[in-house]
Short mmCIF file of C-alpha atoms in Angstrom, two decimals:
data_model
loop_
_atom_site.label_atom_id
_atom_site.label_comp_id
_atom_site.label_asym_id
_atom_site.label_seq_id
_atom_site.Cartn_x
_atom_site.Cartn_y
_atom_site.Cartn_z
CA MET A 19 79.92 65.67 56.08
CA ALA A 20 77.31 63.11 55.00
CA ARG A 21 79.17 62.45 51.74
CA ARG A 22 82.49 62.00 53.56
CA LEU A 23 80.89 59.57 56.01
CA GLY A 24 79.39 57.63 53.12
CA LEU A 25 82.79 57.27 51.45
CA VAL A 26 84.35 56.01 54.67
CA LEU A 27 81.55 53.49 55.20
CA ILE A 28 82.00 52.13 51.66
CA VAL A 29 85.69 51.52 52.26
CA LEU A 30 85.08 50.07 55.71
CA GLY A 31 82.70 47.58 54.13
CA ALA A 32 85.45 46.45 51.78
CA LEU A 33 87.82 46.00 54.73
CA ALA A 34 85.45 44.13 57.03
CA ALA A 35 87.11 40.76 56.42
CA VAL A 36 90.62 41.86 57.42
CA PRO A 37 91.53 39.86 60.61
CA VAL A 38 93.20 42.51 62.75
CA ALA A 39 92.07 44.94 65.40
CA PHE A 40 92.00 48.27 63.59
CA ALA A 41 93.37 51.03 65.79
CA ALA A 42 91.94 53.67 63.48
CA TYR A 43 90.82 54.39 59.94
CA PRO A 44 91.73 55.52 57.32
CA SER A 45 95.27 54.25 56.83
CA PRO A 46 98.04 54.70 57.68
CA TYR A 47 96.94 53.20 60.97
CA ALA A 48 98.37 51.07 63.76
CA ALA A 49 97.34 47.40 63.84
CA GLN A 50 97.20 45.19 66.90
CA GLY A 51 97.28 41.49 66.09
CA GLY A 52 97.39 40.21 62.52
CA GLU A 53 100.62 39.44 60.68
CA GLY A 54 102.69 42.32 62.09
CA VAL A 55 105.92 43.25 60.32
CA MET A 56 108.37 40.73 58.84
CA SER A 57 111.93 40.52 60.18
CA LYS A 58 114.84 41.34 57.89
CA ASP A 59 115.78 37.68 57.29
CA GLY A 60 112.17 36.51 57.07
CA SER A 61 112.52 34.09 59.98
CA GLY A 62 110.05 35.92 62.20
CA ARG A 63 107.40 38.58 62.56
CA TYR A 64 106.98 41.29 65.15
CA VAL A 65 103.41 41.67 66.35
CA ALA A 66 101.82 44.12 68.79
CA MET A 67 99.01 42.62 70.87
CA LYS A 68 96.44 44.44 72.97
CA SER A 69 96.81 43.85 76.71
CA GLY A 70 94.20 45.92 78.48
CA ALA A 71 95.32 49.53 78.16
CA ASP A 72 98.86 48.38 77.36
CA THR A 73 100.62 46.31 74.69
CA ILE A 74 102.47 43.02 74.42
CA VAL A 75 105.16 42.95 71.71
CA ARG A 76 105.92 39.47 70.37
CA ALA A 77 108.52 37.99 68.05
CA VAL A 78 106.81 35.08 66.29
CA ARG A 79 108.65 32.40 64.29
CA THR A 80 107.36 32.17 60.72
CA SER A 81 108.26 28.47 60.54
CA ASN A 82 105.71 27.27 63.08
CA GLY A 83 104.02 30.32 64.61
CA SER A 84 105.63 29.84 68.02
CA VAL A 85 106.51 32.86 70.17
CA ALA A 86 110.28 33.41 70.37
CA MET A 87 110.12 36.48 72.63
CA SER A 88 107.47 38.54 74.36
CA GLU A 89 107.76 41.85 76.21
CA PRO A 90 105.21 44.25 77.74
CA LEU A 91 105.02 47.85 76.58
CA SER A 92 103.23 50.56 78.52
CA GLY A 93 100.50 52.22 76.48
CA SER A 94 98.47 51.17 73.45
CA PHE A 95 100.61 50.69 70.31
CA GLY A 96 100.40 48.87 67.03
CA VAL A 97 102.41 48.02 63.93
CA PRO A 98 102.10 50.75 61.25
CA MET A 99 99.97 49.64 58.29
CA LEU A 100 100.44 51.79 55.21
CA THR A 101 97.44 50.38 53.34
CA SER A 102 94.30 48.52 54.34
CA GLY A 103 95.69 45.15 53.29
CA GLY A 104 99.19 45.62 54.65
CA PRO A 105 101.85 44.42 54.94
CA GLY A 106 103.05 45.93 58.20
CA ALA A 107 105.80 48.55 58.16
CA GLY A 108 108.19 50.27 60.55
CA LEU A 109 111.26 48.02 60.40
CA PHE A 110 114.63 49.77 60.09
CA ARG A 111 116.53 48.68 56.99
CA ASP A 112 119.27 47.07 59.11
CA GLY A 113 116.62 45.08 60.98
CA SER A 114 117.70 46.40 64.38
CA THR A 115 114.60 48.36 65.34
CA ILE A 116 110.89 48.60 64.71
CA VAL A 117 108.71 51.69 65.01
CA LEU A 118 105.39 51.19 66.79
CA GLN A 119 102.64 53.81 66.56
CA SER A 120 100.07 54.79 69.17
CA THR A 121 96.57 53.58 68.37
CA GLY A 122 93.69 55.84 67.46
CA TYR A 123 93.69 59.34 66.00
CA THR A 124 94.03 62.01 68.66
CA ASP A 125 95.54 65.46 69.06
CA ASN A 126 98.75 63.82 70.36
CA THR A 127 100.70 60.97 68.79
CA THR A 128 103.40 58.74 70.26
CA PHE A 129 105.87 56.41 68.55
CA GLN A 130 107.96 53.79 70.32
CA LEU A 131 111.30 52.56 68.98
CA VAL A 132 111.72 48.89 69.95
CA ASN A 133 114.91 46.81 69.65
CA THR A 134 114.34 43.63 67.68
CA SER A 135 117.09 41.80 69.59
CA ASP A 136 115.27 41.81 72.92
CA LEU A 137 112.02 43.80 72.25
CA ALA A 138 113.10 46.45 74.75
CA ALA A 139 111.92 50.02 74.16
CA ARG A 140 114.92 52.17 73.19
CA GLY A 141 113.21 55.52 72.68
CA THR A 142 109.92 57.43 72.61
CA ILE A 143 108.75 60.12 70.19
CA ALA A 144 105.87 62.23 71.48
CA LEU A 145 104.34 64.75 69.08
CA LYS A 146 101.55 67.26 69.38
CA GLY A 147 99.24 66.63 66.44
CA THR A 148 97.69 63.76 64.50
CA PHE A 149 100.53 61.80 62.88
CA ALA A 150 101.09 58.40 61.29
CA PHE A 151 104.16 56.46 60.14
CA ASP A 152 105.07 56.81 56.45
CA ALA A 153 108.68 55.74 55.78
CA LEU A 154 112.28 55.54 57.02
CA SER A 155 115.47 56.62 55.31
CA PRO A 156 117.82 53.70 54.44
CA ASP A 157 120.36 54.71 57.11
CA GLY A 158 117.69 55.09 59.79
CA SER A 159 118.45 58.77 60.38
CA LYS A 160 115.08 60.14 59.26
CA LEU A 161 111.54 59.10 60.03
CA TYR A 162 108.87 60.34 57.60
CA LEU A 163 105.40 60.96 58.93
CA ILE A 164 101.92 61.71 57.63
CA GLN A 165 100.46 64.69 59.50
CA HIS A 166 96.70 64.91 59.21
CA THR A 167 95.00 68.28 59.16
CA SER A 168 92.94 67.31 62.21
CA VAL A 169 91.18 64.32 63.77
CA ASN A 170 88.04 65.52 61.96
CA ASP A 171 89.61 65.65 58.49
CA LEU A 172 91.74 62.57 57.86
CA GLN A 173 91.64 62.87 54.06
CA HIS A 174 93.91 65.92 53.99
CA TYR A 175 97.53 65.73 55.14
CA VAL A 176 101.14 66.69 54.59
CA VAL A 177 104.37 64.70 54.84
CA ARG A 178 106.84 65.70 57.56
CA ALA A 179 110.36 64.59 58.44
CA TYR A 180 111.64 63.74 61.93
CA ASP A 181 115.40 63.71 62.58
CA LEU A 182 116.12 60.65 64.74
CA GLY A 183 119.63 61.87 65.53
CA THR A 184 118.57 65.18 67.04
CA HIS A 185 115.06 64.03 68.01
CA THR A 186 113.54 66.97 66.18
CA LEU A 187 110.47 67.36 64.00
CA LEU A 188 111.90 69.28 61.08
CA PRO A 189 110.11 72.47 59.99
CA GLY A 190 108.14 72.62 56.78
CA LYS A 191 106.55 69.87 54.73
CA ILE A 192 107.89 67.41 52.17
CA ALA A 193 106.06 68.49 49.02
CA ASP A 194 106.38 68.55 45.24
CA LYS A 195 107.83 72.01 44.67
CA THR A 196 106.99 71.84 40.96
CA GLN A 197 103.30 71.63 41.80
CA LYS A 198 102.77 74.16 44.56
CA GLY A 199 99.01 74.03 44.20
CA TRP A 200 98.83 70.27 44.80
CA VAL A 201 96.79 69.34 47.84
CA MET A 202 97.34 65.81 49.12
CA GLN A 203 94.09 64.06 49.90
CA GLY A 204 92.70 60.56 49.65
CA PHE A 205 93.55 57.11 50.97
CA PRO A 206 96.72 55.03 50.34
CA VAL A 207 95.93 51.74 48.59
CA ALA A 208 99.34 50.42 47.46
CA ARG A 209 103.00 50.88 48.40
CA THR A 210 106.33 49.72 47.00
CA THR A 211 109.95 50.73 47.57
CA THR A 212 113.15 50.46 45.57
CA ALA A 213 115.59 47.69 46.46
CA ASP A 214 117.95 50.15 48.15
CA GLY A 215 115.14 51.58 50.27
CA ARG A 216 115.63 55.10 48.95
CA TRP A 217 112.39 55.66 47.08
CA ALA A 218 108.95 54.96 48.54
CA TYR A 219 106.03 55.00 46.11
CA THR A 220 102.44 55.18 47.33
CA LEU A 221 99.30 54.97 45.21
CA TYR A 222 96.43 57.07 46.56
CA TRP A 223 92.77 56.67 45.80
CA ASN A 224 91.26 60.17 45.69
CA PRO A 225 87.45 59.88 45.98
CA THR A 226 86.91 63.46 44.78
CA GLY A 227 89.58 63.65 42.06
CA TYR A 228 92.29 61.83 40.13
CA PRO A 229 94.25 59.00 41.71
CA PHE A 230 97.94 59.77 42.12
CA VAL A 231 101.30 58.31 43.08
CA HIS A 232 103.32 60.03 45.79
CA ALA A 233 107.03 59.42 45.18
CA LEU A 234 109.19 60.09 48.24
CA ASP A 235 112.98 60.28 48.12
CA THR A 236 113.81 59.33 51.71
CA VAL A 237 117.48 60.29 51.34
CA ARG A 238 117.08 63.85 50.04
CA GLY A 239 113.69 64.49 51.61
CA ILE A 240 111.93 65.52 48.40
CA ALA A 241 108.71 64.33 46.79
CA HIS A 242 106.88 64.19 43.48
CA CYS A 243 103.13 63.75 42.95
CA VAL A 244 102.04 62.09 39.71
CA GLY A 245 98.32 62.13 38.92
CA PHE A 246 96.60 60.22 36.15
CA ALA A 247 93.09 59.78 34.85
CA ALA A 248 91.18 56.72 35.99
CA THR A 249 89.36 54.82 33.23
CA SER A 250 87.47 52.73 35.77
CA PRO A 251 85.60 53.68 38.98
CA SER A 252 87.97 55.03 41.64
CA GLY A 253 86.88 52.36 44.09
CA ALA A 254 88.42 49.71 41.83
CA LEU A 255 91.86 51.11 42.64
CA ILE A 256 91.70 49.57 46.11
CA ASP A 257 93.13 46.31 44.70
CA TYR A 258 95.82 47.89 42.53
CA LYS A 259 99.53 47.13 42.99
CA LEU A 260 102.80 48.97 42.39
CA GLY A 261 106.12 47.54 41.25
CA VAL A 262 109.51 48.93 40.27
CA LYS A 263 111.07 47.67 37.04
CA GLY A 264 114.30 49.46 36.21
CA SER A 265 113.53 53.12 35.55
CA LYS A 266 109.79 52.46 35.45
CA LEU A 267 107.08 52.28 38.08
CA MET A 268 104.41 49.78 37.06
CA VAL A 269 100.79 50.28 38.16
CA ARG A 270 98.80 47.06 37.84
CA THR A 271 95.21 46.07 38.52
CA GLY A 272 94.31 43.50 41.12
CA THR A 273 94.35 40.81 38.40
CA GLY A 274 97.87 41.79 37.30
CA THR A 275 96.93 43.69 34.15
CA LEU A 276 99.24 46.60 33.40
CA TYR A 277 97.29 49.81 33.96
CA ARG A 278 99.82 52.65 33.81
CA VAL A 279 103.61 53.07 33.55
CA ILE A 280 105.39 56.00 35.21
CA ASP A 281 108.90 57.00 34.18
CA ARG A 282 110.79 57.43 37.47
CA GLN A 283 113.09 60.09 35.97
CA THR A 284 110.72 62.26 33.93
CA TRP A 285 107.46 61.32 35.76
CA ARG A 286 105.74 60.88 32.40
CA VAL A 287 102.72 58.59 32.50
CA THR A 288 101.98 56.14 29.68
CA LYS A 289 99.70 53.14 29.20
CA ARG A 290 102.57 50.74 28.52
#
C-alpha cells in the first residue's frame, strides 16, 4: 500500500500545475472547470462548472471566451478527461450530445447525456460500480467504459460496453482474446483516434511493468494490447504522444522524437 501511495503522489506532483478542479485521480476522471470539450466545428467549448452540490453546464465561445449558453444540472458532474493533460472527451461524433461523468470514485457511477443545442439533459445512465468514460462508437450507439476493480484499487480495470439503444450494460469485458493472461493496469498518458472515429488508441504507463498501447475497435467491440520495453524511466512516458499515420501508430516523446512504431494490422512494434 505504501508503494502504491508513493506512485500516486509522484504523479500528483507532476500534475499540480493543471488548472482544473480534479474530481478524482487517476484518470480517466471528470473535470470541472478548465477547457472542457471542444465542439464539433471548433467554435465553442462545453464546460462543467461546480455549483455547490450541483453543476452548471456552459457553452463558451472560443473566439472571445464569452458564454453562449448556460444551464443547471442536478448533481456533481464533469467533462471526462482521458489523460492528465486532456483534452476533454465525451462528445458524440455528430456533435449533438456530450457525455458528462459524475465526480469522484464511488461504488456507484452516473453519466448524463446533454444536448449541445440547448444543454438540456436528455438521459441518465446510473451504474453500480466504479466506472469512467473511455470512448464512443462513431454512430453513437455504444458507450465504452473503464470499470475499476474497486475504489481502493484504481490501477486495475477492464473495458466494458454500454448499449445506448437498449440502455444496457453489456455482459463480459472488451479484452484482447489473443492474450488471455493480460491484466490491464496502469495510468493512461496519451490518446489518439483514427479520422473516422473507429479506433481509439491509448498509451498506458505501467509503474510495475512494461508500458502498453490499448487499441479499441469501437465498431466491433474488440481490443488489442501491445506492450513494449521502455528504454527510459517509465515516468518519462507521461509526456509521450500518439499519432496515426496510414497503417502505422506513431509513439513519440514529449519533444517529438519518434520512440516506437506499431503496425496497426499486425501489431508488430519497431523503432522506426
